[in-house]
Amino acid sequence: MGVAITLQQVSRTYGSAKALHEVSLEFPAGGTTALMGHSGAGKSTLLQLIGGMDLPDSGEIRVDGQALPRRGLDGHRRRIGFVFQRFHLLPALSAVDNVLAPVLPYRVSFDRKARARELLAAVGLADRERVLPSELSGGQQQRVAIARALIGRPPLLLADEPTGALDSGTGREIVDLLLRLRDQYGMTMIIATHNPELAATCDRLIRLADGRVVGDDAILPAADVLDRIGRLG
Ligand SMILES: Nc1ncnc2c1ncn2[C@@H]1O[C@H](COP(=O)(O)OP(=O)(O)OP(=O)(O)O)[C@@H](O)[C@H]1O
Ligand SMILES: [Mg+2]
């Protein structure tokens, strides 16, 4: 499961600002990548291009080897779950209705309500189906937003500072949840973050600065590092 994403020489300019400059990257299927970099480095721009919510000025983005078209990106967007810093739940809808809202316009082969309930249970909110977002804490609202992102079983999850509006303890719970859901559903994840602790839980760290890739490193799980040190010593 999960899709592979390839960017080839992707550039995006807003006015005179080069948000991304000839970025080439490969995201293998099933990987979990952290994107870090200063404010304005191009992290959100990169996620929006990969998500088909914005178009590059030049260069190409491929999904499982197939180039994204410049028009008719609806099908691509439906393969993606997107999680934002500020949850963006619909205030008048209950938790369960927020979760199923993205698939309401479409004919789907599954029971929307049953899947929304299953996802709310998976994020630990089985007993909060009927409540409004305003009755939930920030961390709980982000859990609903994550369940919503997964309603279409997306092979790709993009998260833009998913813990940015949360205290560190709640942020940690959200990170644990994302990793658990990745293991359960097997999607490719790309997470833009300013949080080094979150980045350290990913298996790869890409650093952007001024629209360019300035670092790209594999992150070894702590157990592997200890194992290596053990073998050296
Ligand atoms: N819609 C837009 N219109 C004009 N300029 C934009 C737009 N979106 C982004 N930019 C510019 O593109 C550059 C990259 O912005 P981007 O939002 O991708 O950065 P970021 O790394 O996500 O920053 P942050 O950490 O603050 O979220 C910045 O210079 C920004 O001002
Ligand atoms: Mg951003």
XYZ file of N, CA and C and ligand atoms in Angstrom:
731
model
N 0.838 -1.219 0.000
C 0.000 0.000 0.000
C 0.864 1.257 0.000
N 0.224 2.402 -0.166
C 0.964 3.652 -0.266
C 1.381 3.877 -1.708
N 1.572 5.141 -2.064
C 2.027 5.459 -3.415
C 3.417 6.086 -3.345
N 4.173 5.945 -4.436
C 5.479 6.594 -4.546
C 5.296 7.927 -5.262
N 5.993 8.944 -4.752
C 5.897 10.284 -5.340
C 7.284 10.682 -5.834
N 7.352 11.217 -7.031
C 8.625 11.714 -7.570
C 8.450 13.151 -8.042
N 9.366 14.015 -7.623
C 9.372 15.383 -8.146
C 10.626 15.554 -8.987
N 10.436 16.118 -10.179
C 11.580 16.366 -11.054
C 11.663 17.844 -11.373
N 12.676 18.498 -10.857
C 12.953 19.900 -11.176
C 11.723 20.781 -10.994
N 11.034 20.610 -9.881
C 9.782 21.334 -9.670
C 10.056 22.743 -9.144
N 9.496 23.741 -9.817
C 9.620 25.133 -9.377
C 8.241 25.761 -9.253
N 8.125 26.658 -8.256
C 6.884 27.420 -8.089
C 7.254 28.813 -7.622
N 6.820 29.797 -8.365
C 7.107 31.192 -8.035
C 5.803 31.916 -7.773
N 5.753 32.682 -6.682
C 4.604 33.557 -6.436
C 5.081 34.978 -6.657
N 4.618 35.645 -7.699
C 5.122 36.976 -8.006
C 6.610 36.886 -8.252
N 7.385 37.571 -7.389
C 8.839 37.503 -7.575
C 9.478 36.527 -6.593
N 8.637 35.964 -5.680
C 9.196 35.063 -4.660
C 9.277 33.636 -5.180
N 10.476 33.073 -5.150
C 10.633 31.675 -5.550
C 10.341 30.784 -4.358
N 9.132 30.253 -4.302
C 8.757 29.401 -3.166
C 9.466 28.057 -3.252
N 9.621 27.534 -4.475
C 10.376 26.301 -4.696
C 11.231 26.477 -5.940
N 12.470 25.990 -5.851
C 13.380 26.184 -6.975
C 13.997 24.854 -7.405
N 13.522 24.341 -8.522
C 14.065 23.117 -9.123
C 14.292 22.012 -8.090
N 13.216 21.659 -7.437
C 13.292 20.614 -6.412
C 13.074 19.239 -7.045
N 14.018 18.346 -6.825
C 13.882 16.958 -7.275
C 13.967 16.045 -6.060
N 12.947 15.216 -5.865
C 12.895 14.342 -4.687
C 12.148 13.067 -5.034
N 12.469 12.006 -4.326
C 11.671 10.780 -4.450
C 11.166 10.373 -3.079
N 9.880 10.085 -3.009
C 9.281 9.580 -1.769
C 8.805 8.159 -2.048
N 9.511 7.146 -1.524
C 9.091 5.775 -1.804
C 7.766 5.426 -1.129
N 7.064 4.487 -1.694
C 5.772 4.066 -1.144
C 5.941 3.593 0.293
N 5.065 4.052 1.166
C 5.068 3.593 2.544
C 6.028 4.324 3.464
N 6.836 5.238 2.935
C 7.789 5.960 3.776
C 7.119 7.061 4.578
N 7.801 7.487 5.648
C 7.331 8.612 6.464
C 8.427 9.662 6.480
N 8.163 10.795 5.859
C 9.186 11.825 5.684
C 8.793 13.094 6.424
N 9.746 13.666 7.153
C 9.541 14.979 7.768
C 10.153 16.038 6.861
N 9.432 17.148 6.714
C 9.948 18.312 5.980
C 10.184 19.403 7.002
N 11.434 19.862 7.096
C 11.705 20.964 8.023
C 12.313 22.129 7.249
N 12.391 23.264 7.911
C 12.967 24.449 7.284
C 12.307 25.682 7.851
N 12.998 26.818 7.740
C 12.505 28.057 8.344
C 11.160 28.467 7.732
N 10.500 29.392 8.391
C 9.238 29.912 7.886
C 9.475 30.536 6.510
N 8.677 30.112 5.533
C 8.861 30.612 4.169
C 9.800 29.763 3.332
N 10.278 28.654 3.890
C 11.236 27.794 3.164
C 10.599 27.073 1.982
N 9.271 26.895 2.024
C 8.595 26.237 0.908
C 7.899 24.932 1.269
N 7.780 24.632 2.570
C 7.202 23.360 3.005
C 5.729 23.229 2.578
N 4.929 24.247 2.901
C 3.501 24.168 2.553
C 3.326 24.156 1.034
N 4.136 24.936 0.354
C 4.063 24.958 -1.110
C 4.313 23.565 -1.671
N 5.314 22.886 -1.140
C 5.640 21.531 -1.612
C 4.458 20.583 -1.368
N 3.865 20.653 -0.178
C 2.725 19.769 0.120
C 1.550 20.078 -0.811
N 1.314 21.363 -1.060
C 0.175 21.724 -1.909
C 0.374 21.270 -3.351
N 1.603 21.318 -3.805
C 1.875 20.833 -5.170
C 1.682 19.322 -5.246
N 2.209 18.614 -4.245
C 2.068 17.150 -4.248
C 0.587 16.781 -4.130
N -0.164 17.569 -3.368
C -1.581 17.292 -3.159
C -2.484 17.720 -4.303
N -1.897 18.327 -5.334
C -2.715 18.744 -6.474
C -3.610 19.929 -6.166
N -3.217 20.711 -5.136
C -4.003 21.902 -4.823
C -3.382 23.146 -5.436
N -2.221 22.963 -6.036
C -1.511 24.058 -6.691
C -0.724 23.404 -7.829
N -0.350 24.202 -8.822
C 0.381 23.651 -9.973
C 1.789 24.218 -10.024
N 2.787 23.393 -10.371
C 4.141 23.935 -10.523
C 4.230 24.823 -11.772
N 5.146 25.781 -11.747
C 5.400 26.587 -12.951
C 6.182 25.760 -13.958
N 7.061 24.915 -13.435
C 7.808 24.017 -14.322
C 8.175 22.776 -13.534
N 8.570 21.731 -14.265
C 8.900 20.468 -13.615
C 7.707 19.536 -13.589
N 7.938 18.365 -13.032
C 6.916 17.328 -13.102
C 6.785 16.600 -11.768
N 5.557 16.218 -11.438
C 5.303 15.397 -10.253
C 4.680 14.093 -10.723
N 5.260 12.975 -10.280
C 4.751 11.662 -10.676
C 4.231 10.902 -9.464
N 3.142 10.199 -9.669
C 2.579 9.345 -8.629
C 2.618 7.923 -9.167
N 3.344 7.062 -8.476
C 3.577 5.704 -8.975
C 3.971 5.738 -10.451
N 4.849 6.669 -10.785
C 5.406 6.730 -12.140
C 4.574 7.502 -13.142
N 3.355 7.872 -12.754
C 2.491 8.569 -13.700
C 2.469 10.061 -13.441
N 2.767 10.851 -14.476
C 2.831 12.298 -14.295
C 1.449 12.855 -13.988
N 1.404 13.771 -13.002
C 0.140 14.443 -12.697
C -0.221 15.343 -13.868
N -1.475 15.304 -14.297
C -1.897 16.204 -15.367
C -2.009 17.632 -14.827
N -2.081 18.611 -15.677
C -2.254 19.995 -15.226
C -3.736 20.334 -15.050
N -4.598 19.497 -15.610
C -6.034 19.703 -15.409
C -6.663 18.383 -15.001
N -7.808 18.484 -14.362
C -8.521 17.266 -13.981
C -7.820 16.528 -12.855
N -7.484 17.265 -11.781
C -6.754 16.661 -10.659
C -7.674 16.083 -9.579
N -8.977 16.105 -9.833
C -9.924 15.614 -8.818
C -9.621 14.186 -8.370
N -9.372 13.347 -9.352
C -9.098 11.943 -9.039
C -7.872 11.818 -8.150
N -6.844 12.620 -8.440
C -5.634 12.616 -7.626
C -5.927 13.094 -6.212
N -6.686 14.170 -6.093
C -6.981 14.724 -4.758
C -7.736 13.722 -3.895
N -8.541 12.899 -4.552
C -9.306 11.922 -3.774
C -8.425 10.813 -3.215
N -7.196 10.712 -3.721
C -6.276 9.696 -3.182
C -5.494 10.229 -1.991
N -5.759 11.469 -1.596
C -4.924 12.108 -0.591
C -5.708 12.505 0.645
N -5.115 12.237 1.800
C -5.641 12.767 3.039
C -4.780 13.961 3.425
N -5.421 15.042 3.873
C -4.659 16.237 4.232
C -5.012 16.623 5.661
N -3.983 16.827 6.482
C -4.187 17.259 7.865
C -3.496 18.612 8.025
N -4.202 19.568 8.631
C -3.697 20.934 8.745
C -3.375 21.277 10.197
N -2.653 22.391 10.355
C -2.320 22.858 11.700
C -3.586 23.201 12.482
N -4.519 23.878 11.805
C -5.731 24.333 12.497
C -6.942 23.527 12.057
N -6.919 22.294 12.206
C -8.007 21.310 12.106
C -9.036 21.553 10.994
N -9.574 22.791 10.900
C -10.563 23.126 9.862
C -11.759 22.187 9.854
N -12.306 21.918 11.024
C -13.548 21.139 11.072
C -14.722 22.076 10.771
N -15.827 21.513 10.289
C -17.030 22.308 10.040
C -17.772 22.449 11.368
N -17.923 23.692 11.885
C -18.400 23.887 13.255
C -19.825 23.405 13.500
N -20.653 23.361 12.458
C -22.061 22.989 12.675
C -22.292 21.483 12.565
N -21.263 20.728 12.203
C -21.429 19.285 12.031
C -20.845 18.521 13.215
N -21.500 17.428 13.563
C -20.994 16.561 14.623
C -19.675 15.930 14.182
N -18.977 15.324 15.132
C -17.694 14.685 14.828
C -17.844 13.669 13.695
N -18.858 12.813 13.801
C -18.988 11.747 12.796
C -19.336 12.339 11.426
N -20.136 13.417 11.403
C -20.481 14.030 10.112
C -19.292 14.770 9.509
N -18.436 15.347 10.364
C -17.202 15.934 9.845
C -16.347 14.868 9.161
N -16.268 13.690 9.765
C -15.407 12.636 9.225
C -15.911 12.166 7.860
N -17.231 12.067 7.702
C -17.715 11.538 6.426
C -17.960 12.621 5.378
N -17.848 13.911 5.765
C -18.137 15.006 4.835
C -17.359 14.923 3.501
N -16.058 14.559 3.516
C -15.329 14.571 2.238
C -15.887 13.606 1.196
N -16.524 12.528 1.624
C -17.005 11.548 0.641
C -18.504 11.698 0.356
N -19.156 12.696 0.994
C -20.593 12.889 0.748
C -20.925 13.134 -0.723
N -20.112 13.927 -1.444
C -20.496 14.197 -2.839
C -20.315 13.006 -3.771
N -19.666 11.949 -3.303
C -19.292 10.878 -4.226
C -20.087 9.607 -3.979
N -20.252 8.877 -5.060
C -20.768 7.511 -4.931
C -19.612 6.654 -4.445
N -19.793 5.979 -3.340
C -18.696 5.166 -2.805
C -19.187 3.740 -2.570
N -18.225 2.833 -2.512
C -18.586 1.409 -2.436
C -18.661 0.927 -0.992
N -18.531 1.864 -0.037
C -18.564 1.446 1.365
C -19.649 2.225 2.094
N -19.999 1.783 3.276
C -20.987 2.458 4.109
C -20.286 3.639 4.797
N -20.646 4.853 4.366
C -19.942 6.044 4.869
C -19.977 6.142 6.393
N -21.188 5.975 6.917
C -21.350 6.177 8.354
C -20.570 5.116 9.145
N -20.640 3.883 8.651
C -19.941 2.808 9.365
C -18.437 3.064 9.355
N -17.920 3.514 8.193
C -16.480 3.769 8.145
C -16.108 4.966 9.008
N -16.939 6.001 9.028
C -16.639 7.171 9.847
C -16.585 6.767 11.326
N -17.506 5.895 11.717
C -17.521 5.428 13.104
C -16.272 4.618 13.426
N -15.923 3.745 12.488
C -14.735 2.903 12.671
C -13.486 3.794 12.836
N -13.409 4.868 12.014
C -12.234 5.743 12.106
C -12.230 6.544 13.403
N -13.404 7.002 13.825
C -13.453 7.716 15.105
C -12.998 6.794 16.235
N -13.359 5.526 16.145
C -12.890 4.567 17.154
C -11.378 4.412 17.050
N -10.862 4.362 15.816
C -9.416 4.182 15.614
C -8.618 5.359 16.184
N -9.215 6.561 16.209
C -8.500 7.710 16.778
C -8.881 7.937 18.249
N -9.600 6.992 18.818
C -9.874 7.046 20.255
C -11.051 7.913 20.644
N -11.986 8.139 19.709
C -13.134 9.001 20.011
C -14.468 8.301 19.772
N -14.490 6.997 20.019
C -15.707 6.219 19.740
C -16.922 6.792 20.458
N -16.701 7.350 21.645
C -17.841 7.825 22.436
C -18.185 9.295 22.170
N -17.531 9.917 21.183
C -17.768 11.352 20.950
C -18.377 11.631 19.585
N -19.005 10.637 18.978
C -19.535 10.765 17.611
C -20.446 11.964 17.411
N -21.298 12.205 18.387
C -22.389 13.176 18.221
C -22.003 14.601 18.606
N -20.816 14.791 19.197
C -20.506 16.123 19.727
C -20.025 17.063 18.623
N -20.177 18.361 18.880
C -19.714 19.380 17.939
C -18.244 19.679 18.207
N -17.519 20.159 17.185
C -16.103 20.489 17.375
C -15.857 21.415 18.570
N -16.773 22.368 18.800
C -16.571 23.329 19.890
C -16.576 22.660 21.261
N -17.094 21.435 21.315
C -17.117 20.718 22.599
C -15.889 19.838 22.784
N -14.971 19.897 21.828
C -13.775 19.044 21.893
C -12.527 19.880 22.147
N -11.526 19.265 22.790
C -10.235 19.937 22.984
C -9.509 19.999 21.636
N -8.429 20.785 21.603
C -7.649 20.891 20.370
C -7.151 19.536 19.884
N -6.619 18.746 20.810
C -6.096 17.430 20.431
C -7.199 16.521 19.907
N -8.376 16.614 20.537
C -9.506 15.794 20.067
C -9.975 16.270 18.693
N -9.969 17.587 18.476
C -10.352 18.104 17.157
C -9.374 17.622 16.084
N -8.085 17.576 16.447
C -7.120 17.091 15.461
C -7.341 15.602 15.193
N -7.750 14.859 16.200
C -8.068 13.434 15.982
C -9.223 13.275 15.001
N -10.249 14.131 15.153
C -11.372 14.082 14.212
C -10.868 14.422 12.806
N -10.011 15.437 12.721
C -9.482 15.850 11.413
C -8.663 14.723 10.773
N -7.955 13.964 11.598
C -7.165 12.838 11.071
C -8.106 11.730 10.585
N -9.141 11.452 11.358
C -10.126 10.456 10.918
C -10.750 10.892 9.586
N -11.059 12.175 9.482
C -11.637 12.709 8.239
C -10.669 12.525 7.076
N -9.384 12.768 7.325
C -8.392 12.633 6.248
C -8.313 11.200 5.739
N -8.710 10.232 6.582
C -8.545 8.828 6.209
C -9.810 8.184 5.658
N -10.896 8.954 5.549
C -12.186 8.351 5.182
C -12.140 7.685 3.806
N -11.360 8.214 2.886
C -11.275 7.606 1.557
C -10.151 6.575 1.448
N -9.600 6.107 2.586
C -8.448 5.191 2.609
C -7.342 5.687 1.673
N -6.854 6.900 1.897
C -5.871 7.467 0.974
C -4.526 6.740 1.060
N -3.887 6.490 -0.075
C -2.544 5.898 -0.035
C -1.462 6.935 0.278
N -1.866 8.206 0.392
C -0.909 9.273 0.701
C -1.532 10.219 1.714
N -0.812 10.458 2.823
C -1.276 11.409 3.826
C -0.287 12.565 3.900
N -0.788 13.777 3.686
C 0.043 14.975 3.779
C -0.387 15.736 5.026
N 0.570 16.127 5.856
C 0.230 16.841 7.083
C 1.086 18.098 7.171
N 0.413 19.247 7.330
C 1.132 20.524 7.397
C 1.109 21.014 8.845
N 2.207 20.833 9.553
C 2.337 21.198 10.966
C 1.172 20.665 11.809
N 0.979 19.356 11.816
C -0.191 18.790 12.491
C -0.181 18.978 14.005
N 0.988 19.274 14.577
C 1.048 19.485 16.024
C 1.307 20.951 16.366
N 1.313 21.807 15.350
C 1.715 23.213 15.536
C 0.824 23.990 16.477
N -0.454 23.589 16.599
C -1.376 24.333 17.458
C -1.605 23.633 18.798
N -0.792 22.610 19.083
C -1.040 21.793 20.282
C 0.129 21.886 21.258
N -0.147 21.669 22.556
C 0.943 21.625 23.528
C 1.762 20.366 23.279
N 2.950 20.285 23.877
C 3.883 19.230 23.468
C 3.358 17.833 23.799
N 2.694 17.681 24.958
C 2.170 16.362 25.320
C 1.091 15.899 24.340
N 0.166 16.805 24.017
C -0.909 16.469 23.083
C -0.328 16.229 21.694
N 0.672 17.045 21.325
C 1.337 16.866 20.032
C 1.939 15.476 19.924
N 2.547 15.022 21.030
C 3.174 13.691 21.040
C 2.119 12.602 20.815
N 0.970 12.768 21.428
C -0.117 11.784 21.243
C -0.568 11.740 19.792
N -0.624 12.932 19.170
C -1.047 12.991 17.764
C -0.010 12.302 16.868
N 1.273 12.508 17.182
C 2.330 11.856 16.407
C 2.232 10.335 16.540
N 2.061 9.861 17.773
C 1.922 8.415 17.998
C 0.742 7.868 17.207
N -0.339 8.636 17.214
C -1.540 8.204 16.494
C -1.254 8.109 14.987
N -0.605 9.134 14.446
C -0.309 9.118 12.997
C 0.544 7.905 12.630
N 1.543 7.613 13.463
C 2.431 6.479 13.155
C 1.677 5.154 13.252
N 0.804 5.060 14.253
C 0.022 3.837 14.399
C -0.903 3.637 13.202
N -1.542 4.732 12.756
C -2.454 4.631 11.615
C -1.688 4.304 10.330
N -0.473 4.856 10.215
C 0.352 4.524 9.056
C 0.637 3.020 9.034
N 0.980 2.463 10.192
C 1.260 1.025 10.249
C 0.012 0.206 9.941
N -1.135 0.710 10.402
C -2.394 -0.012 10.188
C -2.835 0.044 8.727
N -2.728 1.226 8.114
C -3.276 1.405 6.760
C -2.186 1.445 5.681
N -0.922 1.580 6.092
C 0.181 1.456 5.147
C 0.355 2.583 4.155
N -0.028 3.819 4.549
C 0.100 4.883 3.554
C 1.473 5.551 3.593
N 1.791 6.250 2.522
C 2.966 7.110 2.460
C 2.616 8.392 3.214
N 3.559 8.881 4.063
C 3.264 10.110 4.804
C 4.363 11.149 4.589
N 3.946 12.390 4.385
C 4.882 13.513 4.327
C 4.363 14.568 5.302
N 5.218 14.954 6.256
C 4.782 15.829 7.345
C 5.682 17.060 7.415
N 5.119 18.240 7.178
C 5.869 19.482 7.373
C 5.789 19.849 8.839
N 6.928 20.166 9.442
C 6.911 20.453 10.876
C 8.087 21.332 11.294
N 7.853 22.099 12.376
C 8.947 22.822 13.029
C 9.395 22.057 14.274
N 8.770 20.910 14.523
C 8.967 20.188 15.772
C 10.007 19.070 15.596
N 11.222 19.244 16.167
C 12.288 18.252 15.977
C 11.921 16.878 16.538
N 11.112 16.879 17.595
C 10.699 15.610 18.193
C 9.816 14.821 17.216
N 8.914 15.539 16.557
C 8.070 14.887 15.548
C 8.949 14.373 14.403
N 9.858 15.227 13.939
C 10.719 14.846 12.815
C 11.510 13.581 13.134
N 11.938 13.461 14.404
C 12.775 12.325 14.793
C 12.013 11.001 14.750
N 10.680 11.053 14.753
C 9.898 9.820 14.684
C 9.696 9.350 13.242
N 10.075 10.192 12.281
C 9.919 9.821 10.867
C 11.119 8.981 10.440
N 11.066 8.406 9.226
C 12.236 7.628 8.826
C 13.159 8.395 7.884
N 12.778 9.642 7.623
C 13.631 10.453 6.763
C 13.359 11.922 7.050
N 14.408 12.729 6.956
C 14.284 14.167 7.211
C 14.827 14.945 6.022
N 13.930 15.729 5.408
C 14.341 16.606 4.304
C 14.321 18.034 4.828
N 15.410 18.756 4.596
C 15.454 20.155 5.006
C 15.369 21.048 3.781
N 14.468 22.045 3.878
C 14.332 23.035 2.819
C 14.838 24.368 3.335
N 15.452 25.151 2.452
C 15.800 26.538 2.773
C 15.640 27.340 1.497
N 14.864 28.413 1.574
C 14.643 29.282 0.414
C 14.257 28.503 -0.834
N 13.372 27.535 -0.658
C 12.838 26.824 -1.815
C 13.738 25.755 -2.396
N 14.833 25.455 -1.705
C 15.734 24.399 -2.201
C 15.930 23.330 -1.140
N 16.241 22.117 -1.612
C 16.541 21.028 -0.679
C 17.987 21.203 -0.223
N 18.182 21.353 1.098
C 19.543 21.534 1.617
C 19.974 20.367 2.511
N 19.078 19.409 2.688
C 19.456 18.235 3.479
C 18.457 17.123 3.235
N 18.943 15.890 3.230
C 18.065 14.740 2.988
C 18.724 13.535 3.653
N 18.225 13.175 4.839
C 18.894 12.139 5.627
C 17.927 11.080 6.126
N 18.389 9.845 6.129
C 17.628 8.768 6.763
C 17.746 8.937 8.273
N 16.658 8.633 8.992
C 16.693 8.668 10.461
C 16.643 7.232 10.950
N 17.630 6.864 11.733
C 17.642 5.498 12.268
C 16.813 5.451 13.533
N 15.978 4.432 13.684
C 15.277 4.284 14.962
C 16.297 4.133 16.089
N 15.953 4.664 17.268
C 16.889 4.658 18.402
C 17.431 3.257 18.674
N 16.556 2.233 18.527
C 16.983 0.860 18.814
C 18.114 0.442 17.873
N 18.025 0.857 16.598
C 19.072 0.517 15.633
C 20.391 1.197 16.002
N 20.278 2.449 16.455
C 21.483 3.190 16.832
C 22.171 2.496 18.001
N 21.366 2.127 19.016
C 21.929 1.446 20.186
C 22.568 0.124 19.769
N 21.903 -0.565 18.848
C 22.414 -1.842 18.358
C 23.783 -1.638 17.695
N 23.880 -0.602 16.878
C 25.154 -0.332 16.203
C 26.252 0.012 17.195
N 25.888 0.864 18.175
C 26.881 1.237 19.189
C 27.330 -0.018 19.938
N 26.341 -0.873 20.262
C 26.638 -2.118 20.956
C 27.615 -2.969 20.164
N 27.393 -3.042 18.846
C 28.247 -3.894 18.029
C 29.657 -3.312 17.881
N 29.717 -1.935 17.889
C 31.039 -1.290 17.791
C 31.836 -1.515 19.040
N 31.106 -1.462 20.207
C 31.786 -1.536 21.502
C 31.938 -2.955 21.912
N -0.362 32.090 -2.051
C 0.791 32.725 -1.985
N 0.944 33.961 -2.526
C 2.121 34.601 -2.485
N 3.238 34.096 -1.923
C 3.155 32.893 -1.364
C 1.949 32.141 -1.361
N 2.173 30.970 -0.724
C 3.460 30.992 -0.365
N 4.056 32.138 -0.748
C 5.491 32.480 -0.540
O 6.242 31.334 -0.888
C 7.312 31.115 0.041
C 7.166 29.735 0.665
O 6.020 29.721 1.495
P 5.491 28.405 2.259
O 4.150 28.751 2.778
O 5.603 27.246 1.342
O 6.558 28.281 3.430
P 6.581 27.304 4.695
O 7.899 26.616 4.677
O 5.370 26.469 4.700
O 6.554 28.333 5.919
P 5.880 28.185 7.390
O 6.844 27.389 8.209
O 5.777 29.605 7.864
O 4.541 27.544 7.222
C 7.255 32.264 1.034
O 8.149 33.256 0.594
C 5.816 32.756 0.911
O 5.726 34.099 1.222
Mg 3.733 26.328 5.987
